[in-house]
Short mmCIF file of C-alpha atoms in Angstrom, two decimals:
data_model
loop_
_atom_site.label_atom_id
_atom_site.label_comp_id
_atom_site.label_asym_id
_atom_site.label_seq_id
_atom_site.Cartn_x
_atom_site.Cartn_y
_atom_site.Cartn_z
CA MET A 1 0.00 0.00 0.00
CA PRO A 2 1.51 3.37 -0.98
CA VAL A 3 2.24 5.70 1.94
CA ILE A 4 1.97 9.49 1.81
CA ALA A 5 4.08 11.09 4.55
CA ASP A 6 3.88 14.57 6.01
CA ALA A 7 7.31 16.20 5.70
CA ASP A 8 6.10 19.44 7.29
CA THR A 9 8.42 22.25 6.14
CA GLY A 10 11.16 19.86 5.02
CA PHE A 11 12.94 20.35 8.36
CA GLY A 12 15.13 23.25 7.27
CA GLY A 13 16.44 24.95 4.14
CA PRO A 14 16.86 23.44 0.66
CA THR A 15 19.63 21.05 1.76
CA MET A 16 17.43 19.60 4.50
CA VAL A 17 14.43 19.39 2.16
CA SER A 18 16.61 17.42 -0.25
CA ARG A 19 17.82 15.14 2.54
CA THR A 20 14.23 14.61 3.72
CA VAL A 21 13.12 13.50 0.23
CA THR A 22 16.08 11.14 -0.07
CA GLN A 23 15.50 9.60 3.36
CA TYR A 24 11.74 9.21 2.87
CA ALA A 25 12.34 7.53 -0.51
CA LYS A 26 14.89 5.16 1.07
CA ALA A 27 12.24 4.28 3.67
CA SER A 28 9.91 3.24 0.79
CA VAL A 29 7.50 6.14 1.26
CA ALA A 30 5.61 6.73 -2.00
CA ALA A 31 4.99 10.47 -1.59
CA LEU A 32 5.51 13.37 0.76
CA HIS A 33 4.10 16.82 1.14
CA ILE A 34 6.15 19.95 1.74
CA GLU A 35 4.31 22.99 3.06
CA ASP A 36 4.62 26.74 3.23
CA GLN A 37 4.31 27.30 6.96
CA VAL A 38 7.11 28.82 9.03
CA GLN A 39 9.48 26.44 10.80
CA THR A 40 7.55 26.34 14.09
CA LYS A 41 4.32 25.22 12.48
CA ARG A 42 0.77 24.46 13.55
CA CYS A 43 -1.81 21.96 12.39
CA GLY A 44 -3.37 23.18 9.15
CA HIS A 45 -6.86 23.09 10.68
CA LEU A 46 -5.95 25.35 13.60
CA LEU A 47 -5.98 29.12 13.45
CA GLY A 48 -2.90 31.25 14.08
CA LYS A 49 -0.67 29.87 11.34
CA GLN A 50 2.11 31.81 9.67
CA VAL A 51 3.46 31.12 6.20
CA VAL A 52 6.74 31.86 4.47
CA SER A 53 7.08 33.99 1.34
CA ARG A 54 6.14 32.60 -2.07
CA ASP A 55 9.83 32.47 -2.99
CA GLU A 56 10.76 30.42 0.08
CA PHE A 57 7.89 28.01 -0.53
CA ILE A 58 8.84 27.51 -4.18
CA THR A 59 12.49 27.04 -3.16
CA ARG A 60 11.36 24.19 -0.89
CA VAL A 61 9.33 22.61 -3.69
CA ARG A 62 12.20 22.94 -6.19
CA ALA A 63 14.62 21.35 -3.71
CA ALA A 64 12.21 18.43 -3.24
CA VAL A 65 11.76 17.98 -6.99
CA LEU A 66 15.52 18.11 -7.66
CA ALA A 67 16.13 15.55 -4.91
CA ARG A 68 13.42 13.28 -6.33
CA ASP A 69 14.87 13.60 -9.82
CA ALA A 70 18.32 12.65 -8.49
CA ILE A 71 17.07 9.33 -7.08
CA PRO A 72 18.64 6.55 -9.19
CA GLY A 73 16.43 4.32 -11.30
CA ASP A 74 13.84 6.74 -12.67
CA SER A 75 12.00 7.17 -9.35
CA ASP A 76 8.23 7.42 -9.22
CA PHE A 77 8.38 9.22 -5.85
CA VAL A 78 5.60 11.85 -5.70
CA ILE A 79 6.13 15.43 -4.51
CA ILE A 80 3.02 17.08 -3.06
CA ALA A 81 3.09 20.87 -2.59
CA ARG A 82 0.92 21.92 0.33
CA THR A 83 -0.22 25.43 1.12
CA ASP A 84 -1.71 26.61 4.41
CA SER A 85 -1.95 30.18 3.12
CA ALA A 86 -5.71 30.25 2.42
CA GLN A 87 -6.62 31.24 5.99
CA VAL A 88 -3.71 33.67 6.31
CA LEU A 89 -3.49 35.33 2.88
CA GLY A 90 -6.71 34.27 1.12
CA MET A 91 -7.73 31.71 -1.47
CA GLU A 92 -6.38 33.70 -4.42
CA GLU A 93 -2.87 33.65 -2.92
CA ALA A 94 -3.20 29.95 -2.04
CA ILE A 95 -4.06 29.11 -5.65
CA ILE A 96 -1.20 31.25 -7.00
CA ARG A 97 1.24 29.45 -4.68
CA LEU A 98 0.03 26.04 -5.85
CA GLN A 99 0.17 27.06 -9.52
CA LEU A 100 3.79 28.16 -9.01
CA ALA A 101 4.56 24.92 -7.17
CA ALA A 102 3.08 22.91 -10.06
CA ARG A 103 5.29 24.83 -12.51
CA ALA A 104 8.27 24.06 -10.26
CA GLY A 105 7.57 20.35 -10.67
CA ALA A 106 5.20 19.33 -7.87
CA ASP A 107 3.16 16.30 -8.89
CA VAL A 108 0.12 17.03 -6.70
CA CYS A 109 -1.29 20.22 -5.15
CA PHE A 110 -2.58 20.14 -1.56
CA ILE A 111 -4.90 22.92 -0.41
CA GLU A 112 -5.35 22.93 3.37
CA GLY A 113 -8.44 24.30 5.07
CA VAL A 114 -10.81 24.72 2.12
CA ARG A 115 -13.98 26.03 3.75
CA THR A 116 -16.69 25.27 1.16
CA LYS A 117 -17.65 22.94 -1.65
CA GLU A 118 -17.49 25.86 -4.10
CA LEU A 119 -13.95 26.79 -3.02
CA LEU A 120 -12.77 23.21 -3.48
CA GLU A 121 -14.37 23.03 -6.93
CA SER A 122 -12.84 26.36 -8.01
CA THR A 123 -9.42 25.29 -6.67
CA VAL A 124 -9.55 22.05 -8.64
CA ALA A 125 -10.53 23.99 -11.78
CA ALA A 126 -7.73 26.56 -11.30
CA LEU A 127 -5.10 23.86 -10.88
CA ALA A 128 -6.23 21.48 -13.62
CA PRO A 129 -4.84 19.19 -14.85
CA LYS A 130 -2.76 18.78 -11.65
CA PRO A 131 -4.37 16.43 -9.13
CA VAL A 132 -5.60 18.14 -5.96
CA LEU A 133 -5.39 16.64 -2.46
CA VAL A 134 -7.83 17.73 0.25
CA ASN A 135 -7.50 16.91 3.94
CA VAL A 136 -10.72 16.44 5.90
CA ILE A 137 -10.64 16.48 9.69
CA SER A 138 -13.92 16.38 11.59
CA GLY A 139 -14.44 19.70 13.31
CA GLY A 140 -11.66 21.26 11.20
CA LEU A 141 -11.81 24.10 8.71
CA THR A 142 -12.82 21.91 5.76
CA PRO A 143 -16.42 20.66 5.88
CA SER A 144 -16.77 16.96 6.70
CA PHE A 145 -17.05 15.84 3.09
CA THR A 146 -17.23 12.11 2.54
CA SER A 147 -14.60 10.67 0.25
CA SER A 148 -17.24 10.30 -2.48
CA GLU A 149 -18.34 13.92 -2.13
CA ALA A 150 -14.76 15.26 -2.29
CA GLU A 151 -14.10 13.07 -5.31
CA ALA A 152 -17.24 14.38 -7.02
CA MET A 153 -15.87 17.93 -6.44
CA GLY A 154 -12.74 16.96 -8.33
CA ALA A 155 -10.29 16.07 -5.54
CA LYS A 156 -8.11 13.14 -6.58
CA ILE A 157 -6.65 12.35 -3.13
CA ILE A 158 -8.64 12.66 0.10
CA THR A 159 -6.84 12.24 3.41
CA ARG A 160 -8.40 12.01 6.83
CA ALA A 161 -7.52 10.61 10.21
CA ALA A 162 -8.03 6.86 10.28
CA MET A 163 -10.99 5.68 12.32
CA GLN A 164 -13.16 2.58 12.05
CA SER A 165 -16.17 4.50 10.79
CA LEU A 166 -14.13 5.71 7.84
CA LYS A 167 -14.04 2.19 6.44
CA LYS A 168 -17.74 1.66 6.98
CA THR A 169 -19.19 5.01 5.95
CA GLY A 170 -16.49 6.93 4.04
CA THR A 171 -16.35 9.60 6.76
CA ASP A 172 -15.04 9.99 10.31
CA PHE A 173 -17.60 12.69 11.12
CA THR A 174 -19.86 10.53 13.31
CA SER A 175 -17.00 9.29 15.49
CA ALA A 176 -15.56 12.75 16.01
CA GLN A 177 -18.82 14.69 16.15
CA GLY A 178 -18.61 17.62 18.53
CA MET A 179 -14.81 17.54 18.76
CA ASP A 180 -12.55 20.32 17.62
CA PRO A 181 -9.23 19.35 15.98
CA LYS A 182 -7.29 19.57 19.27
CA ALA A 183 -9.66 17.12 21.00
CA PHE A 184 -9.66 14.84 17.98
CA PHE A 185 -5.84 14.77 17.82
CA LYS A 186 -5.69 14.03 21.56
CA ILE A 187 -7.79 10.87 21.21
CA MET A 188 -5.70 9.90 18.19
CA GLY A 189 -2.60 10.11 20.41
CA GLU A 190 -1.10 13.25 18.88
CA ASN A 191 0.07 16.13 21.04
CA ILE A 192 -0.25 19.50 19.36
#
């Protein structure tokens, strides 16, 4: 089963981003996402995030792409560019950042915290033909779309925290109903 791993900010500058890609690939990870938050980051579904400049974000993406391209044997490792800028700088800026990341060689675009069906659909349209990843966390910024609903809106990859109800119903909303992201992460064993 292919694994997508969260590489946060790449753990430093371009050299560390490159090292992160190389190490994740050696560990047989299929894909990773690199984001545009500052080094001391927050969960994408929590408020109070800060993001780096466009240039710094694209430098991270380029470093990841170059590292992937340097993997011997014509690697099929996937680079996912993630932006958390929608809540901080607006959807227009988030889409611009992902368009630039796609031009820099990212294979998939990841928009964090899309607040409506219409915004997800317009993001998918603006980034076509690049695949778009959406992350759904019950009680988070993105509505609790089922996998089928997100797919119908054009998302090609839908991630969510793993819970038993996900397998049965395609959503984790019922299990996490009434919880905010902090409470949800706590029961999942993550300290934020």
